[in-house]
XYZ file of C-alpha atoms in Angstrom:
531
model
C 175.575 -2.041 140.483
C 176.493 -0.455 136.595
C 178.788 -2.736 134.346
C 181.803 -0.418 132.594
C 183.722 -2.415 130.372
C 184.277 -2.078 126.272
C 185.444 -5.479 126.086
C 182.331 -7.159 127.743
C 180.392 -5.180 125.111
C 182.363 -6.510 121.962
C 181.936 -9.701 122.979
C 178.130 -9.517 124.071
C 177.476 -7.605 120.961
C 179.296 -8.706 118.605
C 177.118 -8.847 115.692
C 175.096 -4.934 116.368
C 178.542 -3.481 115.228
C 181.978 -4.249 114.118
C 183.033 -7.050 112.345
C 185.779 -8.462 114.159
C 187.463 -10.729 111.408
C 189.517 -13.979 112.863
C 186.727 -14.333 115.699
C 187.170 -18.217 116.795
C 183.661 -19.568 115.790
C 184.279 -21.879 119.432
C 183.831 -19.092 121.688
C 181.095 -20.693 123.555
C 182.543 -24.046 124.114
C 183.094 -24.885 127.917
C 186.226 -26.553 127.051
C 188.487 -23.889 125.293
C 192.170 -24.604 125.642
C 194.812 -21.983 126.977
C 195.806 -20.524 123.131
C 192.322 -20.367 122.020
C 191.673 -18.454 124.706
C 194.661 -16.164 124.603
C 193.755 -16.129 120.084
C 189.826 -14.386 122.021
C 191.365 -12.135 123.849
C 193.926 -10.863 121.483
C 190.546 -10.655 119.203
C 189.104 -8.624 121.395
C 191.467 -6.426 122.447
C 192.378 -5.531 118.452
C 188.320 -4.843 118.473
C 188.453 -2.300 121.596
C 191.716 -0.394 120.042
C 189.398 -0.386 116.811
C 186.026 1.155 118.961
C 187.915 3.879 120.582
C 188.628 5.449 117.438
C 185.150 6.165 117.226
C 183.091 8.429 119.114
C 179.067 7.880 118.449
C 176.688 10.817 119.076
C 174.467 10.380 121.971
C 170.933 11.720 121.885
C 168.119 11.844 118.824
C 165.078 9.448 117.568
C 165.725 6.668 114.912
C 162.630 5.707 113.357
C 161.948 2.698 111.679
C 159.251 1.710 109.485
C 158.138 -2.217 109.309
C 156.299 -4.371 107.570
C 153.728 -5.073 109.774
C 153.354 -4.838 114.125
C 154.237 -6.459 116.655
C 151.660 -9.824 117.681
C 152.693 -9.144 121.189
C 155.504 -7.812 123.260
C 155.324 -10.500 125.538
C 158.366 -13.172 124.110
C 156.464 -15.340 124.574
C 153.138 -14.982 123.754
C 154.008 -13.483 120.162
C 153.956 -15.082 116.381
C 154.962 -13.094 114.398
C 158.993 -12.406 113.396
C 158.863 -9.374 113.120
C 158.582 -8.754 117.163
C 161.907 -9.179 117.746
C 163.351 -5.997 115.687
C 161.171 -4.191 119.083
C 161.823 -6.903 121.903
C 165.564 -6.611 121.608
C 165.730 -3.405 122.352
C 163.933 -4.031 125.538
C 164.863 -7.245 126.421
C 168.148 -9.159 126.512
C 168.824 -12.988 125.959
C 170.351 -15.427 128.035
C 172.756 -16.214 125.632
C 173.507 -13.994 122.401
C 174.314 -14.988 118.766
C 177.272 -13.964 116.714
C 177.680 -12.891 113.006
C 177.790 -17.098 111.866
C 174.950 -17.681 114.425
C 177.165 -19.377 117.283
C 176.335 -18.989 120.462
C 178.101 -15.872 122.605
C 177.276 -15.185 126.161
C 174.771 -12.706 126.945
C 173.108 -12.515 130.746
C 174.580 -16.227 130.870
C 178.316 -14.910 131.066
C 179.661 -18.929 130.564
C 177.961 -22.214 130.565
C 179.022 -26.299 130.773
C 177.219 -29.339 129.909
C 179.202 -32.100 132.823
C 176.471 -34.741 131.206
C 174.181 -34.644 127.867
C 171.658 -33.826 130.192
C 172.601 -30.636 132.301
C 173.291 -27.461 131.555
C 174.530 -25.071 134.464
C 174.413 -21.538 133.276
C 176.925 -18.533 135.006
C 175.353 -15.795 135.149
C 176.218 -11.875 135.056
C 175.666 -10.258 138.606
C 174.556 -6.766 139.270
C 172.027 -6.323 136.417
C 168.524 -4.943 137.048
C 165.137 -5.490 135.497
C 163.674 -1.629 134.374
C 161.352 -1.992 137.652
C 164.419 -2.278 139.730
C 163.901 -5.885 139.952
C 166.587 -7.845 140.151
C 168.192 -10.175 137.497
C 169.574 -13.627 139.812
C 168.886 -17.035 139.284
C 165.462 -16.850 140.630
C 164.256 -14.506 137.995
C 166.007 -17.229 135.544
C 164.070 -20.492 136.526
C 161.030 -18.149 136.758
C 161.153 -16.924 133.053
C 161.935 -20.759 131.836
C 159.348 -22.113 133.743
C 157.010 -19.858 132.153
C 158.070 -20.367 128.921
C 157.370 -24.457 129.338
C 153.697 -23.569 131.160
C 150.135 -23.337 129.305
C 150.673 -19.335 128.474
C 153.315 -20.180 126.543
C 153.329 -20.848 122.522
C 157.557 -21.294 122.329
C 158.082 -24.860 122.751
C 161.909 -24.321 122.251
C 162.838 -25.180 126.026
C 160.060 -28.190 126.797
C 163.458 -31.122 126.750
C 163.862 -28.686 130.311
C 162.474 -31.065 132.827
C 163.433 -28.595 135.832
C 165.649 -25.329 137.045
C 167.913 -25.562 139.916
C 169.075 -22.744 141.831
C 172.243 -23.721 143.028
C 173.308 -20.303 144.079
C 172.580 -16.152 143.362
C 173.688 -16.472 140.152
C 174.031 -20.135 139.132
C 170.869 -22.659 137.528
C 171.180 -25.630 136.760
C 168.965 -26.777 134.009
C 168.438 -31.120 134.201
C 167.258 -32.105 130.856
C 164.629 -34.955 129.602
C 166.957 -36.032 126.804
C 169.936 -34.486 124.941
C 169.304 -31.575 123.127
C 172.701 -29.347 122.314
C 169.668 -26.442 120.452
C 168.960 -25.282 123.939
C 171.667 -22.952 123.738
C 171.132 -21.344 120.939
C 167.215 -21.424 121.862
C 168.084 -18.885 124.955
C 169.492 -16.553 122.504
C 165.461 -16.037 121.499
C 162.122 -16.092 122.715
C 162.775 -18.699 125.115
C 165.920 -16.794 126.251
C 164.481 -13.445 126.824
C 164.647 -12.150 130.210
C 161.084 -10.224 131.567
C 160.710 -9.239 135.246
C 158.888 -12.353 137.515
C 157.583 -8.390 139.554
C 155.917 -7.082 136.282
C 155.005 -10.240 135.196
C 152.926 -11.321 138.231
C 151.800 -7.818 138.903
C 150.179 -7.358 135.548
C 148.889 -11.019 133.908
C 147.646 -11.173 130.864
C 148.292 -7.216 130.652
C 151.870 -7.852 130.739
C 151.897 -8.216 126.682
C 150.919 -4.941 126.025
C 153.324 -3.549 129.273
C 157.082 -5.313 128.853
C 159.953 -5.327 131.335
C 163.240 -6.249 131.119
C 166.390 -5.411 131.510
C 167.617 -4.157 127.930
C 169.204 -0.834 126.676
C 165.292 -0.309 126.040
C 162.381 0.889 128.523
C 158.552 0.776 126.993
C 157.354 3.836 126.352
C 154.084 2.927 124.435
C 152.227 0.656 121.737
C 149.617 2.224 119.660
C 148.285 -0.929 117.946
C 149.023 -0.613 113.841
C 150.343 2.513 114.531
C 154.097 2.601 116.429
C 155.531 1.356 119.779
C 158.193 3.649 121.409
C 160.596 3.157 123.616
C 162.994 5.660 125.655
C 167.004 4.754 126.660
C 167.551 2.627 129.635
C 169.890 5.107 131.889
C 170.591 2.385 134.095
C 171.690 -0.212 131.378
C 174.178 -2.399 132.899
C 176.910 -1.878 130.166
C 177.625 1.663 130.664
C 177.882 4.399 127.112
C 174.582 2.496 125.728
C 172.520 3.312 124.165
C 173.134 5.953 121.940
C 169.933 7.483 120.636
C 167.463 8.943 123.189
C 164.565 7.201 121.659
C 163.264 4.288 119.420
C 160.212 4.121 117.067
C 159.146 1.678 115.399
C 155.761 2.448 112.997
C 153.503 -0.203 111.048
C 153.185 0.032 107.383
C 152.345 -2.830 105.490
C 152.652 -1.199 102.208
C 156.324 -1.420 100.936
C 156.178 1.955 98.614
C 154.591 3.646 101.961
C 157.489 3.180 103.473
C 160.383 4.271 100.517
C 158.219 7.481 100.244
C 158.698 7.956 104.345
C 162.018 7.651 103.716
C 162.684 9.784 100.989
C 160.546 12.380 102.701
C 162.281 12.390 105.908
C 159.890 11.110 108.044
C 161.920 8.131 108.657
C 165.097 6.633 109.113
C 165.172 3.330 107.975
C 163.301 0.683 106.243
C 163.049 -3.254 107.433
C 163.334 -5.057 104.965
C 162.706 -4.207 101.298
C 162.274 -6.180 98.780
C 164.662 -7.143 95.625
C 163.077 -5.084 93.255
C 163.463 -1.864 95.273
C 166.337 -1.981 95.637
C 168.030 -0.931 92.476
C 165.771 2.688 92.267
C 166.545 3.191 95.733
C 170.785 2.587 95.224
C 170.831 5.183 92.628
C 169.720 7.511 95.514
C 172.994 9.568 96.881
C 171.157 10.431 100.103
C 170.042 6.751 101.425
C 172.598 2.901 102.330
C 171.716 -0.630 101.988
C 172.454 -2.766 103.923
C 172.124 -6.466 101.916
C 173.095 -10.105 103.704
C 172.614 -13.703 103.240
C 170.168 -15.430 106.221
C 168.950 -18.768 106.991
C 165.273 -17.700 105.651
C 164.686 -19.220 102.451
C 161.825 -20.923 100.364
C 161.326 -24.207 99.287
C 158.725 -26.877 98.217
C 158.243 -28.482 101.093
C 157.403 -32.332 99.926
C 155.242 -35.018 101.265
C 157.150 -38.289 101.284
C 154.805 -40.498 101.901
C 152.320 -39.682 99.039
C 152.086 -40.950 95.518
C 154.455 -40.604 93.105
C 156.260 -38.425 95.638
C 156.672 -42.096 97.958
C 158.705 -42.924 94.906
C 162.296 -41.425 96.195
C 163.502 -41.480 92.242
C 160.612 -39.525 91.690
C 162.014 -36.990 94.111
C 165.522 -37.375 93.507
C 163.836 -36.072 89.410
C 162.629 -32.868 91.549
C 165.885 -31.950 92.514
C 167.559 -31.357 88.981
C 164.408 -30.227 87.099
C 165.358 -26.737 88.966
C 167.018 -24.378 87.504
C 167.729 -22.338 90.223
C 169.938 -19.956 88.618
C 167.662 -18.726 86.578
C 165.123 -18.298 89.153
C 167.652 -16.531 90.977
C 168.252 -13.922 88.282
C 164.638 -13.534 87.383
C 162.745 -13.424 90.489
C 165.785 -11.855 92.556
C 167.634 -10.055 90.309
C 170.663 -12.045 90.953
C 171.056 -10.579 94.688
C 169.874 -13.446 96.169
C 171.714 -17.092 95.566
C 170.687 -20.761 95.240
C 169.412 -22.771 97.672
C 171.245 -26.121 96.646
C 170.366 -27.134 100.787
C 168.764 -26.078 104.290
C 171.761 -23.470 105.336
C 172.963 -20.908 103.037
C 176.837 -20.834 102.422
C 179.046 -19.015 105.395
C 176.924 -20.629 108.444
C 178.993 -23.217 109.900
C 176.314 -25.626 109.375
C 176.850 -25.175 106.110
C 178.045 -28.485 103.738
C 179.755 -27.457 100.562
C 179.825 -30.770 99.116
C 176.310 -30.592 98.803
C 175.060 -28.539 96.399
C 172.247 -29.148 93.509
C 173.401 -28.488 89.830
C 170.437 -28.259 86.768
C 170.683 -30.965 85.310
C 167.265 -32.176 83.004
C 168.544 -34.880 81.211
C 169.237 -36.749 84.923
C 165.836 -35.647 86.044
C 164.094 -37.709 83.120
C 167.024 -40.740 83.347
C 165.447 -40.712 87.282
C 161.782 -40.328 86.381
C 162.478 -43.173 84.220
C 163.752 -45.017 87.032
C 160.967 -44.905 89.243
C 158.941 -46.472 86.268
C 156.340 -43.895 87.453
C 154.038 -42.837 84.273
C 152.877 -39.687 83.504
C 153.930 -38.011 86.946
C 151.748 -35.288 88.446
C 151.943 -33.059 92.343
C 149.536 -31.352 93.224
C 151.318 -28.002 94.473
C 149.582 -26.012 97.322
C 150.960 -21.755 97.344
C 149.421 -18.468 98.239
C 149.261 -16.634 95.366
C 150.666 -13.316 96.170
C 153.064 -11.187 94.731
C 156.356 -12.874 94.469
C 155.288 -16.290 95.898
C 153.393 -16.020 92.442
C 155.934 -15.460 90.166
C 158.128 -18.346 92.125
C 155.586 -20.800 91.697
C 155.097 -19.900 87.439
C 158.606 -20.611 87.192
C 158.974 -23.468 89.615
C 155.956 -25.206 87.720
C 157.311 -24.304 84.260
C 161.613 -25.979 84.445
C 158.737 -29.089 85.978
C 156.304 -29.102 83.349
C 159.273 -29.102 81.399
C 161.205 -32.248 82.174
C 158.058 -34.329 82.070
C 156.827 -33.552 85.780
C 153.174 -32.067 85.296
C 152.871 -29.276 88.213
C 148.984 -28.752 89.608
C 149.478 -24.933 91.246
C 146.596 -24.509 93.950
C 146.626 -20.742 95.545
C 145.576 -20.425 98.782
C 145.673 -18.522 102.092
C 148.342 -19.364 104.063
C 146.621 -20.444 107.183
C 144.109 -22.894 105.540
C 147.201 -23.683 102.779
C 148.881 -24.912 105.466
C 146.206 -26.610 107.279
C 145.606 -28.533 104.188
C 149.186 -30.110 103.754
C 151.080 -30.570 107.062
C 147.656 -31.282 109.036
C 145.299 -32.320 106.576
C 148.017 -34.112 104.035
C 145.755 -33.291 101.180
C 148.199 -32.249 98.820
C 151.979 -33.798 97.765
C 153.852 -30.401 98.357
C 153.583 -26.973 99.228
C 155.733 -24.024 98.334
C 156.214 -22.052 101.003
C 159.553 -20.097 103.394
C 161.262 -21.700 105.452
C 162.301 -18.893 108.527
C 165.546 -21.497 109.996
C 165.649 -21.493 113.674
C 168.649 -20.030 115.809
C 170.172 -23.368 116.138
C 170.535 -25.804 112.846
C 169.662 -29.245 115.258
C 165.924 -27.115 115.557
C 165.969 -27.041 111.648
C 166.998 -31.117 111.140
C 164.679 -31.903 114.273
C 161.634 -30.047 112.153
C 161.762 -30.540 108.698
C 162.935 -34.080 109.324
C 162.329 -35.672 112.581
C 159.589 -38.649 112.006
C 156.570 -37.274 114.099
C 157.549 -33.416 113.164
C 154.925 -31.102 112.241
C 156.592 -30.367 109.315
C 157.486 -33.781 107.975
C 154.277 -33.553 106.539
C 154.607 -37.638 105.225
C 155.911 -38.853 109.137
C 158.929 -40.031 106.705
C 161.634 -41.007 108.262
C 165.067 -42.846 107.310
C 166.922 -45.286 110.522
C 170.563 -43.804 109.530
C 168.243 -40.513 109.418
C 166.637 -40.436 112.553
C 169.775 -42.183 114.243
C 172.223 -38.786 113.328
C 169.624 -36.928 114.617
C 169.202 -37.765 117.739
C 173.363 -37.617 117.535
C 173.154 -34.564 116.904
C 171.006 -34.201 119.750
C 173.734 -35.668 122.036
C 176.803 -34.179 120.712
C 177.973 -30.651 122.424
C 181.156 -30.252 121.186
C 181.025 -27.501 118.160
C 183.545 -29.420 115.444
C 181.800 -32.760 116.510
C 178.382 -31.064 116.226
C 179.451 -29.837 112.066
C 180.045 -33.037 111.301
C 176.928 -35.036 112.349
C 174.566 -31.756 111.376
C 176.726 -31.599 107.918
C 175.911 -35.590 107.114
C 171.903 -35.005 107.566
C 171.723 -32.589 106.040
C 173.671 -34.964 102.717
C 170.939 -38.075 103.717
C 168.073 -35.793 103.807
C 168.641 -32.950 100.523
C 170.450 -35.445 98.546
C 169.477 -39.877 99.332
C 166.422 -39.061 100.729
C 165.086 -36.102 98.538
C 162.911 -35.001 101.587
C 162.438 -31.382 100.577
C 163.330 -29.094 97.616
C 165.477 -25.806 98.429
C 164.727 -23.242 95.981
C 165.765 -19.767 96.989
C 167.836 -18.107 99.871
C 166.528 -14.152 99.416
C 168.620 -11.296 101.171
C 167.949 -10.271 103.511
C 168.412 -5.883 102.822
C 167.674 -2.827 104.666
C 167.588 0.592 104.000
C 168.109 3.964 106.210
C 169.181 7.059 105.839
C 173.775 7.695 105.303
C 173.584 9.469 108.535
C 172.165 6.378 110.877
C 175.924 4.087 111.410
C 176.447 1.167 113.012
C 174.344 -1.285 111.503
C 175.102 -4.822 110.410
C 173.115 -7.675 108.728
C 173.185 -11.036 110.135
C 172.194 -14.589 109.153
C 169.274 -14.398 111.485
C 168.010 -12.080 109.222
C 166.377 -10.234 112.560
C 167.704 -6.951 111.990
C 169.441 -5.297 115.927
C 168.889 -1.697 116.119
C 169.805 -1.210 120.074
C 173.363 0.363 119.528
C 172.831 2.464 116.490
C 173.239 5.999 116.945
C 173.076 9.036 114.743
C 175.762 11.226 112.841
C 174.722 14.994 112.374
């Protein structure tokens, strides 16, 4: 059975097409009141009316250049952020997210939480995998258990103890402990539904021959070359996708990607560095789409290693950095200062947490700390933008009397020596963000987390992190998460946020339907070509 519903299309794939003004942020709540539901329906009806005036062209091959190849086409076995750009074409997820990273229905049309340790998913009917295998509760059980198995490299669903099949289209998730991040974790790798038949038949070869329920079917993968997919003619939403084929090409060199775009060899490039944006903006044959994302640059701190075991010293770091100057000098003013780990416009952002550049306050805090001749060793990856950022930050720290010893190191070795072996005071890298803010709280600030290098905790902070995990109501979650952000950032200074770098895509003018998102992960499946 093929589902023909423009309403469903807008509701499920809100982030892929037109920005729907006024969409209620609590669309995923299981306890919507009647007024909220009516408002949602009215907004969706308005969106449908807008879409009726747009007639996308059918056909064509979209060729997209990426900075690197995929690591695997098996969602639970890959490790690269670039995988998503390809995986989204082949696989649907149980849960979707909108432009503000709020949970929205996907293959799970709705859900409920009868208690804090139970989530019940109600599934879409009439959907089949590319190989004809039915999508149903047994398929969901198979996929979630596989995501938690030894073959998986993801751990987002670790708090799911058992999966019960209630009926053909209802699944019950029994949790070992409350975990409000589960829903949005199901919008990520863990929630991508693979054909149980194909996984069983292909075994380890599934990662080279993926089978999902998505709008495109896998054709071939040439390692370090290209991944090609073709339209799924039996897709469960009628009328899409619009393209015949979609090809993603691995092109590590950005100049090569740009030259391919200029020559017409390729149609779009993801991502583009800010240094190339001014030149590309002058090309009237191209369009650029730039948006904020949860990915940020930051300095990870080992708060148990002197002198950063002194809170006054850590707080001095907060005020020693001129983030506006970093943004202007390094991102040409196109990014934004990171005062915390969640950007403005994101529902988890705390507007009261702002870090001003105040060298006088930094010097006062250093004096109050009682620590003389403050020196910190900072490991970083010495390449391109990160080299320039590290030099600029070191200069600003030195200006307030903090000697920064910058130690360049290959990424994998640096991460190991800082987080695992605890050799340095600080490490400067990106934080890629997570689908749900609770996952960021847990990863960065929970006592036993890998990214909390000093394994430091504050009893109030730990209590609030646990409380945010056990709360599913959106407005309550927002309040708790914002408090955690304030305590971890301002009071305890457990990390040093620096910059939000924009996610920028550049494409030919005939590519239509693209819209960026806070996740910084382009979704291409519903683009079309205007001849």
